[in-house]
mmCIF file of C-alpha atoms in Angstrom:
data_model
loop_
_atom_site.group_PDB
_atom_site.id
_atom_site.type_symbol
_atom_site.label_atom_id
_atom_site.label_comp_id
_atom_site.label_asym_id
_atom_site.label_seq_id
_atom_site.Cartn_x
_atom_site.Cartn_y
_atom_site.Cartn_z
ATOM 1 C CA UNK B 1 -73.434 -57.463 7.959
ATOM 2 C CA UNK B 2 -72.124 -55.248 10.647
ATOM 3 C CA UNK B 3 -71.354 -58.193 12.818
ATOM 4 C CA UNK B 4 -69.515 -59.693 10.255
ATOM 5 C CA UNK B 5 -67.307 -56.727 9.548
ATOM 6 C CA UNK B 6 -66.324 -56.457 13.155
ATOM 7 C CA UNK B 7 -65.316 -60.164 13.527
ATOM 8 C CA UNK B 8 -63.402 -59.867 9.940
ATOM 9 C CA UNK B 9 -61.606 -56.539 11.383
ATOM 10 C CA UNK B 10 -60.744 -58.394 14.520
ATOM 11 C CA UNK B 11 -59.370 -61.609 12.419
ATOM 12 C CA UNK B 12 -57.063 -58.855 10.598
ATOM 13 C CA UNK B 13 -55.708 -57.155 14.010
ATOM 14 C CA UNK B 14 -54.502 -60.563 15.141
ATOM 15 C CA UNK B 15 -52.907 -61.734 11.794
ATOM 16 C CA UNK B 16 -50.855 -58.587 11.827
ATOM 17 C CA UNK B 17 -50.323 -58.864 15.281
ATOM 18 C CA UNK B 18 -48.643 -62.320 14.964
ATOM 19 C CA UNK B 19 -47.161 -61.232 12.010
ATOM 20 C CA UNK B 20 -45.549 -58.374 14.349
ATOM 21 C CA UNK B 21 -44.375 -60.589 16.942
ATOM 22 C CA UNK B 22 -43.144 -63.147 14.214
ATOM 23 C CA UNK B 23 -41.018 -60.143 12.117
ATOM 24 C CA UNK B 24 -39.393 -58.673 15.756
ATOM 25 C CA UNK B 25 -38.557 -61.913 16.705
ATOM 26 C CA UNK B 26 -36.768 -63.181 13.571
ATOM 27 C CA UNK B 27 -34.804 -60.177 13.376
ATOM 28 C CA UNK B 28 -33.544 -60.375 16.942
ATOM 29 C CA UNK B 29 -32.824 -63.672 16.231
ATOM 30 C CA UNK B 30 -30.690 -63.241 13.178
ATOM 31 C CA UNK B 31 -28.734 -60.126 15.050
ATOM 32 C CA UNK B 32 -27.649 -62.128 18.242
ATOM 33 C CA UNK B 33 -24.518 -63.326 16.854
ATOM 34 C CA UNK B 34 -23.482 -60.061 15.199
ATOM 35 C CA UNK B 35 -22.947 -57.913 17.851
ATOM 36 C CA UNK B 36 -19.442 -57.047 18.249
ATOM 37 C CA UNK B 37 -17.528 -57.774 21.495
ATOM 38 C CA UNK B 38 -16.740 -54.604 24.446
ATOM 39 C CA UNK B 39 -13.549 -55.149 26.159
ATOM 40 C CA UNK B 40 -12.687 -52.798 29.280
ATOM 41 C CA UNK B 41 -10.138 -50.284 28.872
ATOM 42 C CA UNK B 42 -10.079 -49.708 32.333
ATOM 43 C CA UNK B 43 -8.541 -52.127 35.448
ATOM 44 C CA UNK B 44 -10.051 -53.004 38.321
ATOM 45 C CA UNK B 45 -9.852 -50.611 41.382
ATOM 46 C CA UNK B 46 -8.117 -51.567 44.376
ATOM 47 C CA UNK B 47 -7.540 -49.779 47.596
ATOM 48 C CA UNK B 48 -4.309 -47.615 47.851
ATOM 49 C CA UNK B 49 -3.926 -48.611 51.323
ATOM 50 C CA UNK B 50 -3.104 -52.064 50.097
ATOM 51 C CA UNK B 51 0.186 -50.539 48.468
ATOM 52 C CA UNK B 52 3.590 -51.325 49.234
ATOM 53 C CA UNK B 53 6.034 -47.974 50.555
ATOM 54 C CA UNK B 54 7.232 -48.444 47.256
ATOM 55 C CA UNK B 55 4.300 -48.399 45.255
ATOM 56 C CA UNK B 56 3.325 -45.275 47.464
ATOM 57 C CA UNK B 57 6.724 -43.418 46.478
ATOM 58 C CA UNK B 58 5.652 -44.143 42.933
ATOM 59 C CA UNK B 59 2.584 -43.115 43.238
ATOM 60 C CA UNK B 60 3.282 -39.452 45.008
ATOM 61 C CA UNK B 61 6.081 -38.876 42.967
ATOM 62 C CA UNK B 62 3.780 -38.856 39.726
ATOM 63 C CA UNK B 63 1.355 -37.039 41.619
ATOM 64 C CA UNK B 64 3.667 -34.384 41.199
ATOM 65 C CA UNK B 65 3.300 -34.284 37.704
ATOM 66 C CA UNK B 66 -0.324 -33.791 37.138
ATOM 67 C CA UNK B 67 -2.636 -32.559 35.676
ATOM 68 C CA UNK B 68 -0.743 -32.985 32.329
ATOM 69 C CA UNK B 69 -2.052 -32.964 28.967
ATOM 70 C CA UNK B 70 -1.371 -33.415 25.352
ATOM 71 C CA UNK B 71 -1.934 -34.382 21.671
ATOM 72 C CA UNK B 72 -2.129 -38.353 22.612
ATOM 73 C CA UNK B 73 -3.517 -38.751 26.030
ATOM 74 C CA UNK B 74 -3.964 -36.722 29.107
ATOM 75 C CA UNK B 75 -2.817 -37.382 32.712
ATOM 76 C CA UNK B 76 -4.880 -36.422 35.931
ATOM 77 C CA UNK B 77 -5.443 -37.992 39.361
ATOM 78 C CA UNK B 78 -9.123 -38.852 40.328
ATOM 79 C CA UNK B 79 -10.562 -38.059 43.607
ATOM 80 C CA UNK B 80 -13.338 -39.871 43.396
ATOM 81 C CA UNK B 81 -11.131 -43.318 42.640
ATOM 82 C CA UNK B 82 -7.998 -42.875 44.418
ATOM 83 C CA UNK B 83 -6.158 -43.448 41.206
ATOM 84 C CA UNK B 84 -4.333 -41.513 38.457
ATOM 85 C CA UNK B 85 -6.229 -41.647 35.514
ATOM 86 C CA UNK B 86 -4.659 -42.175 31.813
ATOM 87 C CA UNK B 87 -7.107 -41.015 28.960
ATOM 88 C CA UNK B 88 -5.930 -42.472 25.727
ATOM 89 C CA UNK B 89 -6.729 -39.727 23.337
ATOM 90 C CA UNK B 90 -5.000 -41.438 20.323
ATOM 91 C CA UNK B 91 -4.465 -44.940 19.245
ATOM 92 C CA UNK B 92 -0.928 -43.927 20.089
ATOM 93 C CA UNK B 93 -2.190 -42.886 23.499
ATOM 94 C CA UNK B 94 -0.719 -45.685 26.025
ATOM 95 C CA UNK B 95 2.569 -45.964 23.780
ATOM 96 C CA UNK B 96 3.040 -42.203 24.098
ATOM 97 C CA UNK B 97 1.946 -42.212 27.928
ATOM 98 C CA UNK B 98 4.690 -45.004 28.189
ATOM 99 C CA UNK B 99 7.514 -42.484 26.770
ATOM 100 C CA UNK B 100 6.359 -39.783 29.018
ATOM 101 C CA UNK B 101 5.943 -41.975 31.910
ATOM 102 C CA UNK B 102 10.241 -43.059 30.746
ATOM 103 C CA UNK B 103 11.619 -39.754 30.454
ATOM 104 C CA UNK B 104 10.210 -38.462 33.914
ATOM 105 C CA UNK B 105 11.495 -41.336 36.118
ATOM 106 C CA UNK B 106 8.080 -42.966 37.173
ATOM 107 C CA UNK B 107 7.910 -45.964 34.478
ATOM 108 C CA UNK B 108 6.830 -48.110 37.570
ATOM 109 C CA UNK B 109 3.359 -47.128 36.702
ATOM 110 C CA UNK B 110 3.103 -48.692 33.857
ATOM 111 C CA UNK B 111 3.441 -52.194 35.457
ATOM 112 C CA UNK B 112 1.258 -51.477 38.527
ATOM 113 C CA UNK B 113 -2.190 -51.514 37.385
ATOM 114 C CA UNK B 114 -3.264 -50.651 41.432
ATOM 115 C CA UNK B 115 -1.622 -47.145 40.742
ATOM 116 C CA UNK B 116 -3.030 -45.961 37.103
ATOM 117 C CA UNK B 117 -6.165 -46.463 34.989
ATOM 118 C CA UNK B 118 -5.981 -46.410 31.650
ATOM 119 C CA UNK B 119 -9.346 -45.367 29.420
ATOM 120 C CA UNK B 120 -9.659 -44.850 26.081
ATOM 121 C CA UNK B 121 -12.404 -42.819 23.676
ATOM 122 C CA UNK B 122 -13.587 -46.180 21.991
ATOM 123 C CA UNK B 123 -17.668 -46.406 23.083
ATOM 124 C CA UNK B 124 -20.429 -49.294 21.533
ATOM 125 C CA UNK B 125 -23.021 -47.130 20.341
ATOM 126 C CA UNK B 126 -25.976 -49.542 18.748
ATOM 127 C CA UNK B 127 -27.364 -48.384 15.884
ATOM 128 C CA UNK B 128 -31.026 -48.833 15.325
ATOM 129 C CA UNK B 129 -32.458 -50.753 12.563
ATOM 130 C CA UNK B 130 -33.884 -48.300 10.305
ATOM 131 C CA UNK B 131 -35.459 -50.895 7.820
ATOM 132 C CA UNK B 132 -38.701 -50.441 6.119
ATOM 133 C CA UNK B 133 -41.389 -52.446 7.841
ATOM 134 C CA UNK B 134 -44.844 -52.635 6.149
ATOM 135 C CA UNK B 135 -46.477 -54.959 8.567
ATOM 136 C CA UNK B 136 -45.091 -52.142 11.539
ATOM 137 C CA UNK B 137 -46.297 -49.638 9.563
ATOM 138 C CA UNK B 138 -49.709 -50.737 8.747
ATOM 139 C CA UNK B 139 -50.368 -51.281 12.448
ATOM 140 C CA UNK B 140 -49.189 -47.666 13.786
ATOM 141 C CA UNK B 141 -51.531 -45.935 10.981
ATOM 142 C CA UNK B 142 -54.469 -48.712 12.477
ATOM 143 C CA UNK B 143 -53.487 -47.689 15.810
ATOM 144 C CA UNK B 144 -53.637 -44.233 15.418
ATOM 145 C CA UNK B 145 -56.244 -43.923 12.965
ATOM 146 C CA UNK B 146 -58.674 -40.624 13.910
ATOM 147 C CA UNK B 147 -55.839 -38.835 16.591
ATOM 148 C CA UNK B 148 -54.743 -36.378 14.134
ATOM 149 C CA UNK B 149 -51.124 -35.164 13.543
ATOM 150 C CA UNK B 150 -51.257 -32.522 16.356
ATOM 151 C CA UNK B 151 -48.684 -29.720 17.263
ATOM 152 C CA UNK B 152 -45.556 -30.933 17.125
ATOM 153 C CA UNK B 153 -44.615 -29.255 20.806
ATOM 154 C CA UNK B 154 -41.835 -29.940 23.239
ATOM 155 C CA UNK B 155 -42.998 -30.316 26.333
ATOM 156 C CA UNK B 156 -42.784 -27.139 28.898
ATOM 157 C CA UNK B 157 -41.089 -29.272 31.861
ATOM 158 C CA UNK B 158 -37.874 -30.341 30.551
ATOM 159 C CA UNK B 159 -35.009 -28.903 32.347
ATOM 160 C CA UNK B 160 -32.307 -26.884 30.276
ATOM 161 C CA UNK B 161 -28.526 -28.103 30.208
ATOM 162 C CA UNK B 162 -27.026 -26.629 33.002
ATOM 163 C CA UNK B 163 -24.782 -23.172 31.363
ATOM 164 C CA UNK B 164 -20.808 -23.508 31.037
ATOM 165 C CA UNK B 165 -19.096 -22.534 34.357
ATOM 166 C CA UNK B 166 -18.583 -18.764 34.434
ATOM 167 C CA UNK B 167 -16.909 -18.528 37.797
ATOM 168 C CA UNK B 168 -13.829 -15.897 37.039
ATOM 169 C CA UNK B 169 -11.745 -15.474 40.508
ATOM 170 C CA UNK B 170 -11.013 -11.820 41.625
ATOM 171 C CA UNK B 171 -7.863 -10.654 40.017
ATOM 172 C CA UNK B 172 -5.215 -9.383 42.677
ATOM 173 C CA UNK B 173 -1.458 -7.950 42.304
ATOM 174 C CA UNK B 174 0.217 -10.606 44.025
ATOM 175 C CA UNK B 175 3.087 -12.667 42.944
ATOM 176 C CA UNK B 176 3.049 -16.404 41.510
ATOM 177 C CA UNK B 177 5.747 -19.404 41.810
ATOM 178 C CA UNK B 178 5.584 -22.767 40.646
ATOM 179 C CA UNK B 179 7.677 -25.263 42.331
ATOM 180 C CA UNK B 180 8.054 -27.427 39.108
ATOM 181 C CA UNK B 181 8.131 -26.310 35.496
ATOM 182 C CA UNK B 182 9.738 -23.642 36.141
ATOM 183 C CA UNK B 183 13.584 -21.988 36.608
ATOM 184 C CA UNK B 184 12.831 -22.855 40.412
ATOM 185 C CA UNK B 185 12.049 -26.297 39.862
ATOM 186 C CA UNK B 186 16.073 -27.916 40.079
ATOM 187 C CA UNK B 187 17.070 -25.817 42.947
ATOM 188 C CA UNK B 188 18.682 -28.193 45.640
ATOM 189 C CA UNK B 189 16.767 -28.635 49.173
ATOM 190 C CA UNK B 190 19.125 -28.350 52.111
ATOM 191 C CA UNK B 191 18.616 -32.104 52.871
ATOM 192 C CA UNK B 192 18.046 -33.985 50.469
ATOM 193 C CA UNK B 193 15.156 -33.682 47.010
ATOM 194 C CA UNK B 194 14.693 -30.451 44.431
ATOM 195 C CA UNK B 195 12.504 -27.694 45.249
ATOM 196 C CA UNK B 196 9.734 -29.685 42.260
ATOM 197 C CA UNK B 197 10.007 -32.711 44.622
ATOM 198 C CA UNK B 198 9.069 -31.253 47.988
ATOM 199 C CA UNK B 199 9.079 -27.135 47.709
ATOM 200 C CA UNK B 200 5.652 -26.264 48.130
ATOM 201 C CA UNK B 201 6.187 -25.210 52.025
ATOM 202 C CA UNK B 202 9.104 -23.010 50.554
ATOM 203 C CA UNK B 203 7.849 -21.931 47.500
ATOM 204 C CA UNK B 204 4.065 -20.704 49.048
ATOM 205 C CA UNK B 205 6.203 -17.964 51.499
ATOM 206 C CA UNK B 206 7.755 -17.030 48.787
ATOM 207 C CA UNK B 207 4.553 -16.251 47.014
ATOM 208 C CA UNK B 208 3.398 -14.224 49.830
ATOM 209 C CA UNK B 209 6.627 -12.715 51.221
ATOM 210 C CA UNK B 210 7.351 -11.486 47.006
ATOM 211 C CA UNK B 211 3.150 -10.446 47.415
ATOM 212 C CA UNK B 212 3.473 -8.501 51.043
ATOM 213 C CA UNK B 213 7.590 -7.087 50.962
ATOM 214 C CA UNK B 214 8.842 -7.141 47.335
ATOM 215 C CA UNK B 215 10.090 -9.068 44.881
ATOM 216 C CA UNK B 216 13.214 -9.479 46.300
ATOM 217 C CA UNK B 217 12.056 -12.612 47.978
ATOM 218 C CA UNK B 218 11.589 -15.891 45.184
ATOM 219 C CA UNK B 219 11.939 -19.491 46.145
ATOM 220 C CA UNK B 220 15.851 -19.189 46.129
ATOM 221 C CA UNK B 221 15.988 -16.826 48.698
ATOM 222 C CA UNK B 222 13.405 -18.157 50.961
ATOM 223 C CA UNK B 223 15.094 -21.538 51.016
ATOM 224 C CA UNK B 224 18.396 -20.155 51.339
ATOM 225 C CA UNK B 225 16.753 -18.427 54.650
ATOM 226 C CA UNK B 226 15.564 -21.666 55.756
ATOM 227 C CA UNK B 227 18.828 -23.087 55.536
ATOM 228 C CA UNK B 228 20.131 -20.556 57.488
ATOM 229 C CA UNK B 229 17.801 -20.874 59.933
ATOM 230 C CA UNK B 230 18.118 -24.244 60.041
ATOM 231 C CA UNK B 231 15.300 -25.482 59.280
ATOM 232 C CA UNK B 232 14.302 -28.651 58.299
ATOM 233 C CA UNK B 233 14.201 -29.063 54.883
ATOM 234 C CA UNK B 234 14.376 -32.339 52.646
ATOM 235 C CA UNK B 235 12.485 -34.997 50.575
ATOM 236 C CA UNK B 236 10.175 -35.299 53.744
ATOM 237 C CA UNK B 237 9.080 -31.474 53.008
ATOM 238 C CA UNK B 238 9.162 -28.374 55.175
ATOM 239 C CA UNK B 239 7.316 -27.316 58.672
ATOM 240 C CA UNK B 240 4.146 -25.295 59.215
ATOM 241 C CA UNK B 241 5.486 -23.987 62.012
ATOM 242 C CA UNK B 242 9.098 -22.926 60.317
ATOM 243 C CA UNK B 243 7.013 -21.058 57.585
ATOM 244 C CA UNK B 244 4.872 -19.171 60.121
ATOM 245 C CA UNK B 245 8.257 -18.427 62.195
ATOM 246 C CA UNK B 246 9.850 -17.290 58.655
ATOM 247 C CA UNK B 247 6.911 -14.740 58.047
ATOM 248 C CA UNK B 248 6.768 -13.641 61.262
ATOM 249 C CA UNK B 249 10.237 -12.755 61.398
ATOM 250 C CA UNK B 250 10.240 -10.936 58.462
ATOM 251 C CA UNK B 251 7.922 -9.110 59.969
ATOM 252 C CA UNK B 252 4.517 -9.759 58.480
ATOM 253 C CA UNK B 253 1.534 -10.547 60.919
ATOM 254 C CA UNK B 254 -0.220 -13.729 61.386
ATOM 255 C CA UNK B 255 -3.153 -15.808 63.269
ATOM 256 C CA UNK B 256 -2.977 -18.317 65.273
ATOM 257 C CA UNK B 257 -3.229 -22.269 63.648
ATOM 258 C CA UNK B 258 -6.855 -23.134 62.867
ATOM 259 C CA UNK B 259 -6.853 -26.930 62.691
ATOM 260 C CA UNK B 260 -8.926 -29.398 60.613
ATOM 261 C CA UNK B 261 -9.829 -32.835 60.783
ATOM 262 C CA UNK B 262 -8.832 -33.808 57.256
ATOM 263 C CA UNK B 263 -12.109 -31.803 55.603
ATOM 264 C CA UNK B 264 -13.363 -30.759 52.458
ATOM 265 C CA UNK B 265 -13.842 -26.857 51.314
ATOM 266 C CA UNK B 266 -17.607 -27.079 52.031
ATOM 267 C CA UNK B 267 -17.016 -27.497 55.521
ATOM 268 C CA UNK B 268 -14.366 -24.908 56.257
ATOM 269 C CA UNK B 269 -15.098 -21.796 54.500
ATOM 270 C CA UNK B 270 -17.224 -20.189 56.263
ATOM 271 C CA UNK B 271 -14.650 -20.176 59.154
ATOM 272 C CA UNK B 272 -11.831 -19.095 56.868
ATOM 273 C CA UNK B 273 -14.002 -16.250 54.537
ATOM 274 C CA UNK B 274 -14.519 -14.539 58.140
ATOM 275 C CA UNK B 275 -10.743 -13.848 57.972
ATOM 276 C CA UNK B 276 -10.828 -13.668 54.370
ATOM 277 C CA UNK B 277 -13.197 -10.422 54.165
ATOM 278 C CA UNK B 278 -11.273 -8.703 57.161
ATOM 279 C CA UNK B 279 -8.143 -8.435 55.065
ATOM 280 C CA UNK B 280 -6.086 -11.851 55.793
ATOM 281 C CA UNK B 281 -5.288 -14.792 53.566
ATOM 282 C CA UNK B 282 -4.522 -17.786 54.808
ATOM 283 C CA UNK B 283 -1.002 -20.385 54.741
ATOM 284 C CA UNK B 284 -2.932 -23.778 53.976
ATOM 285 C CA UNK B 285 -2.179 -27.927 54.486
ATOM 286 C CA UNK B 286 -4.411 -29.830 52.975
ATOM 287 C CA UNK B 287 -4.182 -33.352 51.332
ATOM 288 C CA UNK B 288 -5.270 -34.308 48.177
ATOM 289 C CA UNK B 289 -5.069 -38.106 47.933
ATOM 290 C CA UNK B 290 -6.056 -40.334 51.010
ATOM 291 C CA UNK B 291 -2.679 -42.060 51.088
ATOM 292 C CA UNK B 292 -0.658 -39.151 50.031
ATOM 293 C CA UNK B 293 1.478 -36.347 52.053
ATOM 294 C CA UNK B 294 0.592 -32.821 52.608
ATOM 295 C CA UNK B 295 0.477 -29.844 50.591
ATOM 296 C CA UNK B 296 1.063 -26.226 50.890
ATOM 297 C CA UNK B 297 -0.661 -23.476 49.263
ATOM 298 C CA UNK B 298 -2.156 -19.573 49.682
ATOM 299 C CA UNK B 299 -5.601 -18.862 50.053
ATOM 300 C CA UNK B 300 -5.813 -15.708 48.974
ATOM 301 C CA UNK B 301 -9.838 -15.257 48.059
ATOM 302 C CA UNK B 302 -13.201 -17.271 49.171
ATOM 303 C CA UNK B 303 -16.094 -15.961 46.763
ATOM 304 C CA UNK B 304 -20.124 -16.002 48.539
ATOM 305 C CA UNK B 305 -20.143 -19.436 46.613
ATOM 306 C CA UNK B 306 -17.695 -21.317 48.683
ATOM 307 C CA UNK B 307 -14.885 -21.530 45.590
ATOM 308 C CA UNK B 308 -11.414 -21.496 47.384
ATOM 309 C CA UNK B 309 -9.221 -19.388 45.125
ATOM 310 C CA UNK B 310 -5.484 -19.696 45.788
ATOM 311 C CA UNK B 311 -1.524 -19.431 44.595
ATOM 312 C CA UNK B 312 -1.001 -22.893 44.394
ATOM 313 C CA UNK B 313 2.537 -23.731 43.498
ATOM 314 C CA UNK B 314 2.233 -27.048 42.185
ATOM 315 C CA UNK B 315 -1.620 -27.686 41.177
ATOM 316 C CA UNK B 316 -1.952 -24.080 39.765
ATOM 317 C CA UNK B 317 1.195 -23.447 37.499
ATOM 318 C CA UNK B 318 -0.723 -24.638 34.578
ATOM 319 C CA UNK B 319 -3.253 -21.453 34.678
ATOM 320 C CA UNK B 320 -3.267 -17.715 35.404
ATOM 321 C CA UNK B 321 -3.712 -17.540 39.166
ATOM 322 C CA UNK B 322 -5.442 -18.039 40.650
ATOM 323 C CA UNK B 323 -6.660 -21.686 40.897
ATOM 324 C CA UNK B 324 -10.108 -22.769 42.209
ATOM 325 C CA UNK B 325 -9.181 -25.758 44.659
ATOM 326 C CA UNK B 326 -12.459 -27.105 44.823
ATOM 327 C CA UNK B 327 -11.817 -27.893 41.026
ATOM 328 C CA UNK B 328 -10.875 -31.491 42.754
ATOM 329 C CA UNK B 329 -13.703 -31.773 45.468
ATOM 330 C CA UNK B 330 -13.979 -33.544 47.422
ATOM 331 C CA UNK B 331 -10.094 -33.101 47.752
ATOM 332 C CA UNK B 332 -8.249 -31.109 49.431
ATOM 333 C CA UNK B 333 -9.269 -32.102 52.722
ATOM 334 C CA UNK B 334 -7.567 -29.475 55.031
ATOM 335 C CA UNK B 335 -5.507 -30.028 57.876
ATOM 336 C CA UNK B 336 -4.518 -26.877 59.340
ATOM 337 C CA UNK B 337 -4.198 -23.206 58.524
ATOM 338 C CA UNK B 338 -2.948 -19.941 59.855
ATOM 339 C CA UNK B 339 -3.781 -16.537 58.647
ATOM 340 C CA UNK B 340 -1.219 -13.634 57.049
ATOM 341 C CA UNK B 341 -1.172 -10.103 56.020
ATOM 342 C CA UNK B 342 1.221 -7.434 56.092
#
């Protein structure tokens, strides 16, 4: 009798086994046809070294212009691609991007997929089949017949989401320009361009001479002085060595040039923060594209965790300053630097 219950308990584990098998595979089956199509929203990448000088002008012009941001679709460049990234935020998104892109001279982009991605929020999210199953059911009470129900307890070694950022920079007294979006933006370069086109070199002693002397000095004045001083002074930007001259002469101190080989924050802060804790800040180049020009800014603060805070005249005018530059690691990669300080 007891064999015969084991062999007739045995018979019934395979029939709903194959009645398992038979059930999953029918209703793959039936849902191969069904699932809906996922189209890209993005383009392929391709190297920005393979650009024409035109392309290139197109694509540092709208540099210029990010990060940028609003109800349809937001605007950044991405490090980590080489490529200025469109998020369509709307189902209006690209149309609207297309308008902006129009109305500040760089509708080029839209026809040179090598330049600009486009994304979008659309994701395929498969839903799971949530259908009653006897024969499924049947075999997960046989399989765990006699376990028990348990505790219900999560287990002790998951790791928590990492917290929100709480990095806050050390406020300071000193005085903020941007060279675009702003009343300074339109002002004329000596040679050729508006101070929103190539005024960072201009616009970051202004920053420090308004900081250091007064706020007699703004963007205005300082590139009136370089025209004086004849200077160079165009579309093709500004000097190091004029701005460190221009500071000099009116008559704050600097260092000599510490130069880099094109590298990222990680690897240059420590020399920099020496300075930084003995009272200087620091006249920075750095690049922030592979392909792209240079870019000046002020370092005025390195925290113990290696966040570069600085008066950025272009990247920071969208916040209170000032702006964490490693908010686009690995970019900047710095070139050169000298030190300042009344």
């Amino acid at each position: 009798m007891k064999k015969t219950i084991i062999i007739a308990s045995s018979i019934l584990l395979v029939l709903l086994l194959v009645l398992f098998i038979f059930s999953r595979f029918k209703k793959q089956g039936g849902n191969i046809n069904e699932l809906p199509s996922v189209t890209p929203t993005t383009v392929p990448l391709t190297n920005l070294n393979l650009l024409t000088e035109s392309d290139k002008n197109v694509f540092n012009r709208a540099l210029l212009l990010t990060p940028y941001e609003d109800e349809n679709f937001s605007f950044d460049y991405s490090p980590e691609t080489d490529q200025l990234v469109v998020h369509e935020k709307t189902p209006q998104g690209r149309d609207k991007f297309t308008e902006w892109a129009n109305m500040n001279s760089v509708s080029e982009l839209i026809n040179i997929p090598n330049l600009v991605t486009f994304t979008g929020q659309s994701t395929f999210n498969p839903t799971l089949d949530t259908k009653f199953n006897p024969a499924i059911e049947f075999l997960n009470i046989l399989m765990n017949f006699g376990r028990g129900s348990g505790d219900l307890k999560a287990p002790d070694n998951i790791n928590p989401q990492n917290p929100p950022s709480t990095i806050s920079p050390q406020l300071s007294d000193f005085t903020y320009y941007a060279q675009c979006d702003s009343e300074y933006a339109e002002l004329p370069l000596p040679s050729g361009c508006n101070n929103c086109n190539a005024g960072c070199g201009p616009t970051t002693v202004a920053m420090i001479a308004a900081s250091y002397l007064g706020q007699n000095y703004n963007p205005q004045t300082i590139i009136g002085k370089y025209q004086t001083l004849g200077y160079e002074l165009s579309c093709a930007g500004s000097s190091y060595i004029d701005a460190k001259s221009l500071l000099e002469s009116l008559g704050l101190k600097t260092t000599d040039y510490l130069v880099f080989n094109y590298e990222p924050a990680d690897i240059i802060t420590s020399d920099l923060k020496k300075f930084i804790d003995a009272g200087w800040t620091f006249f920075t180049l750095a690049n922030f594209t592979d392909t792209g020009g240079g870019h000046y800014f002020w370092v005025t603060d390195i925290d113990n965790q290696g966040n570069v805070w600085a008066y950025d005249p272009l990247y920071g005018r969208f916040q209170a300053p000032p702006y964490n530059e490693n908010d686009r690691y690995p970019f900047p990669k710095y070139r050169l630097a000298f030190g300042v300080k009344k």
